[in-house]
XYZ file of C-alpha atoms in Angstrom:
655
model
C 0.000 0.000 0.000
C 3.035 2.272 0.190
C 2.465 5.613 1.836
C -1.145 4.685 2.672
C 0.041 1.844 4.924
C 2.600 4.197 6.478
C -0.155 6.672 7.376
C -2.259 3.883 8.904
C 0.711 2.749 11.025
C 1.397 6.319 12.151
C -2.221 7.067 13.091
C -2.648 3.840 15.082
C 0.738 4.228 16.815
C -0.008 7.885 17.589
C -3.362 6.901 19.094
C -1.678 4.367 21.397
C 0.987 6.898 22.354
C -1.646 9.553 23.010
C -3.648 7.173 25.212
C -0.558 6.430 27.280
C 0.281 10.141 27.561
C -3.287 10.959 28.580
C -3.232 8.182 31.177
C -0.001 9.560 32.618
C -1.437 13.116 32.473
C 1.247 14.257 30.030
C 0.868 16.395 26.865
C -0.259 14.407 23.836
C 2.720 15.516 21.755
C 4.997 13.449 24.014
C 2.917 10.410 23.138
C 3.211 11.221 19.431
C 7.012 11.559 19.627
C 7.350 8.314 21.594
C 5.131 6.515 19.061
C 7.285 7.843 16.224
C 10.403 6.490 17.878
C 8.832 3.021 18.163
C 7.846 2.840 14.485
C 11.028 4.521 13.223
C 13.837 2.809 11.312
C 16.070 2.334 14.374
C 13.861 0.133 16.577
C 12.851 -2.823 14.365
C 9.363 -4.351 14.395
C 6.617 -2.497 12.554
C 8.385 0.290 10.681
C 7.350 3.084 8.362
C 8.803 2.385 4.938
C 9.249 5.912 3.567
C 10.123 8.469 6.240
C 10.937 11.204 3.739
C 7.415 11.119 2.278
C 5.956 11.370 5.785
C 8.233 14.345 6.503
C 6.836 16.096 3.444
C 3.293 15.493 4.675
C 4.364 16.764 8.086
C 5.325 20.079 6.468
C 1.636 20.468 5.621
C 0.915 20.099 9.339
C 3.260 22.983 10.149
C 1.673 25.113 7.432
C -1.870 24.345 8.621
C -0.886 25.127 12.201
C 0.413 28.558 11.208
C -2.584 29.090 8.926
C -4.897 28.423 11.887
C -2.737 30.671 14.036
C -3.130 33.457 11.504
C -6.904 32.936 11.566
C -6.940 33.194 15.360
C -4.788 36.314 15.587
C -5.159 39.641 13.897
C -2.635 42.250 12.909
C -4.062 44.554 15.587
C -3.200 42.025 18.294
C 0.387 41.695 17.095
C 0.995 45.451 17.197
C 1.808 45.549 20.947
C 4.692 43.074 20.410
C 6.032 44.454 17.136
C 9.087 46.017 18.798
C 10.390 42.805 20.338
C 9.418 40.845 17.208
C 11.036 43.109 14.614
C 14.007 44.309 16.674
C 14.367 41.883 19.551
C 14.088 38.672 17.512
C 16.997 39.512 15.140
C 19.091 40.478 18.191
C 18.175 37.172 19.841
C 19.152 35.211 16.737
C 22.556 36.907 16.548
C 23.210 36.507 20.279
C 22.208 32.829 20.173
C 24.452 32.213 17.165
C 27.298 33.782 19.141
C 26.491 31.670 22.193
C 26.304 28.528 20.041
C 29.669 29.373 18.498
C 31.282 29.703 21.942
C 29.575 26.480 23.047
C 30.856 24.611 20.002
C 34.394 25.852 20.543
C 34.186 24.815 24.208
C 33.134 21.336 23.067
C 36.204 21.185 20.823
C 34.519 21.806 17.476
C 36.110 23.737 14.619
C 34.978 27.369 13.987
C 32.732 26.619 10.961
C 30.785 23.725 12.617
C 30.493 25.889 15.736
C 28.818 28.666 13.728
C 26.446 26.096 12.217
C 25.634 24.905 15.736
C 24.794 28.498 16.703
C 22.548 28.824 13.667
C 20.692 25.622 14.531
C 20.245 26.671 18.168
C 19.002 30.169 17.296
C 15.618 28.915 16.062
C 12.894 27.655 18.382
C 10.115 25.192 17.516
C 6.974 26.944 16.277
C 4.990 23.701 16.196
C 5.919 22.538 19.695
C 5.466 25.941 21.335
C 2.050 26.547 19.801
C 0.772 23.077 20.693
C 2.134 23.525 24.216
C 0.419 26.895 24.608
C -2.840 25.418 23.343
C -2.595 22.474 25.717
C -1.905 24.763 28.680
C -4.692 27.175 27.726
C -2.242 30.086 27.465
C -2.785 30.988 23.826
C -3.882 34.632 23.826
C -1.902 35.716 26.885
C 0.703 38.458 26.609
C 3.594 35.996 26.979
C 2.194 33.826 24.166
C 1.886 36.845 21.872
C 5.500 37.795 22.582
C 6.583 34.257 21.724
C 4.522 34.185 18.534
C 5.970 37.508 17.372
C 9.519 36.192 17.894
C 8.691 32.849 16.245
C 7.411 34.545 13.090
C 10.661 36.430 12.650
C 12.637 33.258 13.403
C 10.734 31.425 10.655
C 11.563 34.225 8.248
C 15.212 33.971 9.319
C 15.417 30.389 8.017
C 15.840 31.673 4.468
C 18.818 33.960 5.257
C 20.424 31.199 7.342
C 20.059 28.686 4.498
C 21.686 31.212 2.184
C 24.503 32.464 4.418
C 25.591 29.400 6.427
C 26.716 27.377 3.382
C 28.640 30.488 2.211
C 30.647 30.904 5.423
C 33.844 30.293 3.529
C 32.890 33.066 1.073
C 30.278 35.376 2.743
C 30.288 37.930 -0.098
C 28.771 35.435 -2.529
C 25.738 34.952 -0.271
C 24.820 38.630 0.062
C 23.176 38.989 -3.392
C 21.004 35.932 -2.718
C 20.044 37.377 0.666
C 19.117 40.706 -0.906
C 16.955 38.910 -3.468
C 15.154 37.019 -0.651
C 14.416 40.296 1.120
C 12.970 41.798 -2.072
C 10.778 38.718 -2.572
C 9.490 38.981 0.998
C 8.604 42.662 0.559
C 6.802 42.000 -2.749
C 4.856 39.072 -1.273
C 3.708 41.015 1.790
C 2.698 43.983 -0.366
C 0.617 41.759 -2.635
C -1.072 40.102 0.347
C -1.998 43.468 1.847
C -3.079 45.170 -1.365
C -4.653 42.254 -3.244
C -5.308 39.530 -0.684
C -7.320 41.686 1.715
C -9.737 42.552 -1.096
C -9.788 39.358 -3.150
C -9.872 36.585 -0.520
C -12.861 37.886 1.520
C -14.860 38.285 -1.713
C -14.027 34.719 -2.738
C -15.114 33.403 0.659
C -18.342 35.423 0.463
C -19.207 33.786 -2.866
C -18.439 30.278 -1.574
C -20.305 30.849 1.685
C -23.336 31.959 -0.318
C -23.576 28.465 -1.829
C -24.186 27.016 1.673
C -21.841 24.065 1.202
C -19.659 23.460 4.255
C -17.578 20.929 2.347
C -16.821 23.435 -0.387
C -16.040 26.132 2.207
C -13.544 23.811 3.944
C -11.937 22.964 0.613
C -11.679 26.664 -0.250
C -9.966 27.766 2.952
C -7.597 24.766 2.829
C -6.688 25.581 -0.759
C -6.106 29.223 0.159
C -3.840 28.416 3.118
C -1.773 25.706 1.425
C -1.883 27.334 -2.017
C -0.476 30.663 -0.856
C 2.081 28.806 1.264
C 3.181 26.846 -1.799
C 3.495 30.024 -3.850
C 5.827 31.485 -1.224
C 7.816 28.235 -1.329
C 8.176 28.455 -5.115
C 9.621 31.961 -4.885
C 12.157 30.830 -2.289
C 10.431 31.835 0.935
C 8.991 29.838 3.846
C 6.009 27.610 3.071
C 4.695 28.035 6.635
C 5.096 31.818 6.572
C 2.938 32.102 3.459
C 0.204 30.044 5.115
C 0.352 32.272 8.196
C 0.020 35.412 6.075
C -3.037 33.911 4.353
C -4.604 33.191 7.732
C -3.987 36.757 8.892
C -5.729 38.173 5.830
C -8.790 35.920 6.253
C -8.961 36.667 9.990
C -9.753 40.296 9.171
C -12.886 39.206 7.286
C -16.247 38.126 8.716
C -15.499 34.508 7.793
C -12.437 34.143 10.010
C -14.185 32.348 12.892
C -15.926 29.828 10.625
C -12.677 29.150 8.753
C -10.854 28.523 12.036
C -13.474 26.080 13.356
C -13.437 24.138 10.071
C -9.647 23.904 9.719
C -8.842 22.774 13.289
C -9.518 19.006 12.790
C -7.421 18.958 9.611
C -4.654 20.890 11.397
C -4.572 18.449 14.289
C -4.421 15.410 12.013
C -1.459 16.704 10.000
C 0.162 17.992 13.193
C 0.101 14.409 14.433
C 2.169 13.413 11.388
C 4.718 16.101 12.226
C 5.348 15.034 15.809
C 5.415 11.361 14.885
C 7.944 12.035 12.113
C 10.106 13.885 14.642
C 10.124 10.805 16.850
C 11.229 8.668 13.896
C 14.491 10.609 13.675
C 15.484 9.585 17.200
C 17.950 6.693 17.306
C 17.615 4.947 20.690
C 20.944 3.135 20.227
C 22.838 6.396 19.648
C 21.004 7.960 22.557
C 22.068 5.150 24.889
C 25.697 5.307 23.737
C 26.009 9.103 23.889
C 23.348 10.045 26.441
C 25.798 12.100 28.487
C 26.824 14.219 25.477
C 23.200 14.654 24.402
C 22.095 15.597 27.930
C 24.968 18.069 28.268
C 24.145 19.740 24.951
C 20.423 19.968 25.829
C 21.264 21.430 29.247
C 23.769 24.004 27.983
C 21.631 25.105 25.031
C 18.490 25.250 27.181
C 20.092 27.270 29.975
C 21.931 29.651 27.674
C 19.157 30.220 25.162
C 16.422 30.373 27.806
C 18.393 32.960 29.786
C 18.990 35.052 26.652
C 15.281 34.923 25.818
C 14.257 35.994 29.316
C 16.803 38.827 29.537
C 15.912 40.133 26.088
C 12.192 40.091 26.936
C 12.907 41.987 30.158
C 15.069 44.492 28.264
C 12.091 45.330 26.022
C 10.024 46.316 29.046
C 8.013 43.176 29.728
C 7.671 42.296 33.402
C 5.807 39.974 35.748
C 5.629 36.416 34.430
C 6.360 37.225 30.759
C 10.210 36.917 30.759
C 10.042 33.654 32.704
C 7.341 32.231 30.425
C 9.298 33.187 27.282
C 12.554 31.754 28.638
C 10.988 28.445 29.682
C 8.932 28.222 26.501
C 11.522 29.013 23.814
C 14.676 27.300 25.110
C 14.460 24.346 22.698
C 16.132 23.722 19.335
C 13.450 24.027 16.663
C 12.298 21.771 13.833
C 14.162 23.799 11.213
C 17.359 22.451 12.778
C 16.552 19.211 10.930
C 16.712 21.091 7.614
C 19.852 23.051 8.516
C 21.463 19.947 10.035
C 20.824 17.936 6.880
C 22.448 20.673 4.762
C 25.443 20.781 7.119
C 25.792 16.999 6.998
C 25.465 16.857 3.195
C 28.093 19.568 2.759
C 30.550 17.809 5.078
C 30.418 20.409 7.867
C 28.925 17.875 10.315
C 30.162 14.302 10.423
C 27.679 11.510 11.204
C 28.295 11.701 14.965
C 27.887 15.489 15.176
C 24.751 15.362 13.041
C 23.155 12.651 15.218
C 24.166 14.555 18.352
C 22.476 17.773 17.236
C 19.339 16.018 15.964
C 18.993 13.994 19.175
C 19.459 17.104 21.314
C 16.856 18.962 19.252
C 14.285 16.173 19.627
C 14.883 15.798 23.364
C 14.612 19.556 23.900
C 11.342 19.621 21.936
C 9.977 16.635 23.868
C 10.606 18.201 27.282
C 9.204 21.607 26.311
C 5.668 20.982 27.691
C 7.119 19.857 31.023
C 9.610 22.730 31.307
C 7.059 25.300 30.165
C 4.639 23.944 32.763
C 7.084 25.041 35.478
C 6.341 28.702 34.712
C 3.530 29.102 37.249
C 5.181 27.362 40.255
C 8.560 29.033 39.668
C 6.916 32.434 39.295
C 5.009 31.927 42.513
C 8.209 30.825 44.272
C 9.993 33.935 43.050
C 7.128 36.059 44.339
C 7.643 34.707 47.832
C 11.251 35.895 47.941
C 11.057 39.139 45.996
C 9.095 42.352 46.003
C 5.735 41.910 44.351
C 5.214 43.724 41.063
C 1.724 45.096 40.469
C -0.318 43.234 37.868
C -1.820 45.154 34.973
C -5.254 46.415 36.009
C -7.847 48.639 34.357
C -10.755 50.775 35.615
C -10.384 49.721 39.262
C -12.291 51.892 41.766
C -10.267 54.546 43.593
C -11.234 53.137 46.978
C -9.943 49.686 46.082
C -11.722 46.359 45.926
C -13.828 45.740 49.031
C -17.074 43.750 49.428
C -16.997 43.022 45.720
C -17.666 40.069 43.428
C -14.722 38.473 41.631
C -15.536 37.131 38.156
C -12.894 34.610 37.026
C -13.139 34.700 33.240
C -13.969 37.624 30.980
C -15.566 35.729 28.091
C -19.166 36.124 26.947
C -20.610 34.690 30.164
C -18.354 36.799 32.382
C -19.129 39.980 30.456
C -22.892 39.336 30.613
C -22.612 39.015 34.397
C -20.497 42.170 34.547
C -23.146 44.168 32.658
C -25.849 43.010 35.053
C -23.778 43.805 38.146
C -22.978 47.247 36.779
C -26.675 47.919 36.150
C -27.576 47.152 39.781
C -24.441 48.931 41.045
C -22.787 45.929 42.700
C -18.970 46.278 42.845
C -17.045 43.627 40.913
C -13.777 42.904 39.126
C -13.107 40.742 36.066
C -9.992 38.548 35.955
C -8.964 37.574 32.417
C -5.761 36.141 30.908
C -6.755 36.494 27.236
C -5.537 39.861 25.943
C -8.278 40.108 23.322
C -11.026 39.634 25.895
C -9.247 42.022 28.227
C -9.440 44.698 25.544
C -13.176 44.014 25.142
C -13.665 44.408 28.909
C -11.598 47.573 28.872
C -13.682 49.030 26.035
C -16.850 48.242 28.010
C -15.447 50.085 31.033
C -15.376 47.043 33.313
C -12.863 46.950 36.192
C -10.492 44.133 35.305
C -7.140 42.532 36.124
C -4.905 40.965 33.470
C -3.835 37.560 34.710
C -4.600 33.882 35.214
C -7.145 33.435 38.014
C -5.656 30.031 38.828
C -2.533 31.776 40.164
C -2.506 32.853 43.812
C -0.789 36.155 43.034
C -3.649 37.086 40.680
C -6.299 36.154 43.243
C -4.485 38.279 45.805
C -4.462 41.189 43.338
C -8.245 40.774 43.044
C -8.380 41.040 46.884
C -10.145 37.703 47.174
C -9.782 37.814 50.966
C -12.281 40.726 51.145
C -14.628 39.624 48.351
C -18.311 38.830 48.854
C -18.457 36.107 46.225
C -16.446 34.372 43.484
C -18.008 33.507 40.123
C -15.976 31.082 37.988
C -17.141 31.347 34.372
C -14.192 29.421 32.907
C -15.356 26.188 31.198
C -12.100 24.279 31.887
C -12.562 22.019 34.915
C -8.825 21.927 35.729
C -8.648 25.714 35.952
C -11.808 25.803 38.084
C -10.453 23.163 40.472
C -7.162 25.030 40.856
C -8.957 28.295 41.595
C -11.194 26.619 44.179
C -8.219 25.019 45.957
C -6.386 28.350 46.199
C -9.485 30.220 47.372
C -10.259 27.605 50.028
C -6.800 28.219 51.539
C -7.129 32.010 51.424
C -10.834 32.367 52.257
C -12.517 29.080 53.354
C -15.950 30.662 53.911
C -16.261 32.422 50.542
C -19.309 31.466 48.454
C -18.223 30.181 45.028
C -20.459 29.758 41.984
C -18.936 27.870 39.044
C -19.917 26.514 35.654
C -19.045 23.061 34.341
C -19.708 20.815 31.369
C -21.048 17.600 32.902
C -22.561 15.985 35.958
C -19.266 14.341 36.950
C -17.560 17.743 36.960
C -20.468 19.197 38.917
C -20.112 16.537 41.621
C -16.349 17.085 41.774
C -16.711 20.829 42.304
C -19.485 20.304 44.811
C -17.251 17.983 46.841
C -14.592 20.705 46.846
C -17.031 23.054 48.573
C -18.428 25.067 45.649
C -21.677 26.752 46.711
C -23.478 26.361 43.380
C -22.501 24.657 40.116
C -24.314 25.557 36.888
C -24.525 23.442 33.729
C -25.134 25.925 30.866
C -26.082 23.232 28.342
C -28.616 21.726 30.753
C -30.224 25.096 31.491
C -30.373 25.957 27.784
C -31.986 22.606 26.959
C -34.533 23.033 29.739
C -35.496 26.511 28.516
C -35.864 25.297 24.913
C -38.119 22.474 26.129
C -40.159 24.950 28.205
C -40.719 27.232 25.204
C -41.720 24.256 23.042
C -44.267 23.033 25.604
C -45.739 26.528 25.937
C -46.189 26.659 22.169
C -48.127 23.365 22.431
C -50.517 25.045 24.932
C -49.395 22.814 27.816
C -50.507 24.428 31.110
C -47.790 26.486 32.764
C -48.235 24.596 36.026
C -47.481 21.291 34.279
C -44.415 22.765 32.569
C -43.154 24.216 35.821
C -43.670 20.930 37.662
C -41.685 19.125 34.979
C -38.856 21.681 35.141
C -38.740 21.525 38.949
C -38.543 17.734 38.929
C -35.665 17.704 36.440
C -33.745 20.389 38.304
C -34.378 18.740 41.659
C -32.981 15.458 40.385
C -29.853 17.037 38.938
C -29.116 19.527 41.708
C -30.208 17.288 44.593
C -26.806 17.239 46.373
C -26.605 21.012 46.177
C -30.179 21.538 47.335
C -29.459 19.462 50.443
C -26.399 21.537 51.258
C -28.030 24.932 50.684
C -30.538 26.122 53.275
C -32.016 28.737 50.932
C -32.248 26.536 47.840
C -35.845 25.347 48.382
C -37.003 28.861 49.187
C -35.359 30.233 46.059
C -36.911 27.441 43.995
C -40.383 28.144 45.408
C -40.021 31.850 44.671
C -39.006 31.076 41.109
C -41.921 28.674 40.775
C -44.344 31.332 42.040
C -42.912 33.901 39.632
C -43.227 31.543 36.682
C -46.797 30.536 37.577
C -47.944 34.164 37.915
C -47.036 35.047 34.365
C -47.807 38.372 32.730
C -50.141 38.074 29.757
C -51.501 40.560 27.192
C -55.019 40.481 25.731
C -56.684 42.764 23.164
C -60.339 43.790 23.474
C -62.427 43.079 20.369
C -65.471 45.128 19.316
C -67.949 42.365 20.304
C -66.598 41.813 23.841
C -69.253 42.369 26.553
C -66.536 43.994 28.691
C -66.127 46.968 26.317
C -67.607 50.154 27.801
C -67.628 48.849 31.382
C -65.293 49.782 34.237
C -63.046 47.486 36.253
C -65.296 48.010 39.332
C -68.480 47.161 37.435
C -67.014 43.986 35.990
C -65.622 42.818 39.366
C -62.734 41.175 37.465
C -60.674 40.308 40.530
C -63.588 38.635 42.343
C -64.863 36.723 39.295
C -61.526 35.575 37.744
C -58.739 36.155 40.282
C -56.646 38.071 37.736
C -55.247 41.542 38.284
C -55.222 44.361 35.706
C -51.723 45.869 35.863
C -51.689 48.020 32.748
C -53.521 49.179 29.627
C -51.993 50.304 26.337
C -54.425 52.583 24.426
C -53.477 54.417 21.212
C -49.789 54.231 22.044
C -50.186 55.542 25.616
C -49.540 53.128 28.479
C -51.366 53.500 31.788
C -50.014 51.439 34.681
C -52.354 50.095 37.407
C -55.560 51.697 36.056
C -58.072 52.852 38.744
C -61.325 50.923 39.469
C -63.419 53.394 37.419
C -61.294 52.860 34.281
C -63.562 51.850 31.338
C -62.359 49.487 28.625
C -62.617 50.402 24.931
C -62.323 48.537 21.661
C -58.675 47.982 20.717
C -57.286 48.227 24.279
C -54.243 46.032 24.906
C -54.543 44.951 28.551
C -51.811 43.424 30.763
C -53.080 40.836 33.272
C -51.307 38.730 35.910
C -52.575 35.365 37.153
C -52.092 31.629 36.983
C -53.298 29.462 34.097
C -56.823 28.888 35.516
C -57.334 32.567 36.319
C -56.255 33.678 32.860
C -58.602 31.106 31.321
C -61.481 32.549 33.359
C -60.623 36.058 32.148
C -60.651 34.810 28.532
C -64.173 33.542 29.180
C -65.298 36.973 30.324
C -63.622 38.603 27.362
C -65.595 36.339 24.990
C -63.463 37.042 21.932
C -60.364 35.631 20.274
C -56.952 37.137 20.977
C -55.887 39.351 18.125
């Protein structure tokens, strides 16, 4: 079957590796890399026959990942990090090349191989970092945007490195080629801005108008990969072209739909990438030279990570950002495989040096999720032994946060709650780690703090110890559990309301002491059912009894723990039973021309007249001598039986 059988082997092996990683509570990419090592050419057993073909398919995974990244980000969001991206990233590349050169010389390498080593080490792994950020839920934070800005420039730097490194013996001959690459980049970006921003949205509008999701998916895939391939043909980065296409589409109204459609395809091809990386790892070489590999990983990681952190700090970023960038971008990236192969083919690296660099790159990529995951605990540890820096906050009251409500999560749910609390003048503060949502909250004038609510330092900034209540609107159960654990240590008696996505999660949060747990999907389904039953003319009392029974069954553990739950439920039941209804008086109604007192409506039907709309003028609580006229729109309150009795008195159809 050729490459088809290879893909089947990879998918099955990746599934097994992912299951093991999930069982061990590790990132899935570690499972993919381990699976690739097992089916690679160095381990025997079931082996992929054509690794080079799989590597070519894996390049599509990288391109789709950057295409999706472009769809998720906009040029406006990258503006705040343009200084460190356009100026800091080239400085980082040069400094890392210098550090790699010194490291190579210290290891006893010749000057030219040492410069190649610096070039390989200067680039971080776009694929690994983005998947790690996604897995940790940090995509959209300020530190992630700094990393993405640097990564984009690093990807662009691959072309100059491929031109200049082979010309180290004669640098002057590589300068014309480098100048040509820069001209091509400028022309491509100009065309994308001038032509792409006008042409691509129009094309998507036409395709979307045909209402074929399959055709829409095919169109956006063709756009992302097609533009990437065009950039490849002109000598630029395939992945960079795909990213630029994603950025252009993200500015149109079809960006969100394109992102949701491309994600499954991106993840499937991303699996091929990580598995192909694992295939390059030779376990036998690793066992024989593990000390050299470990030393190279350690020295590159420490040196490059420190450079990244210091550079980030030098560009004015504080708090957790330098630490997150240093721990996230310390690895040797996937383009080292391309540069390493060129160095090996040209005789710069012998077989041992080539295997050493490739092994170190793979190991550094594999440990990235673990090392990056140390950001939060190390930052908290540093906070304990250093002066606390203030977190970024917006619109906080001058008197500080006291007797307020803390809303953990500034998404749609959190912002809806914030609007309601502002209307009734209840003090609150939003805590949000996504910069885009933070800007939305800022534009709405909400008091907010930029940070991850699962970190103690952020909760302390929100003055959780003096809050009246905590509302967790984040859908991720792990984040909610972490927040609850921290809050229970700081403020054991604080009432917490949280959302979740299933009954098992609800029970878990309830056992942790959460005051109330809400299932949004359940409540939405119940309301849809209620509206459907009302349309079928089912009595309101029957509908309400059904709703109460369902809620009571689901929220039974909570209702037992809450003294006020039954009272609140009864009040809601009473409110729903005494519904407000509107009726219009027809010309033949016997009630027309008579007053409320004469008709004795309250005594005969039990309903109350609370308002009358006549010729566009509304009169609330009309007096007993008010006389009804043809065309009056009357507001009545009562239960189902009382409203039915009123309809009998009215003796005409509702208009």
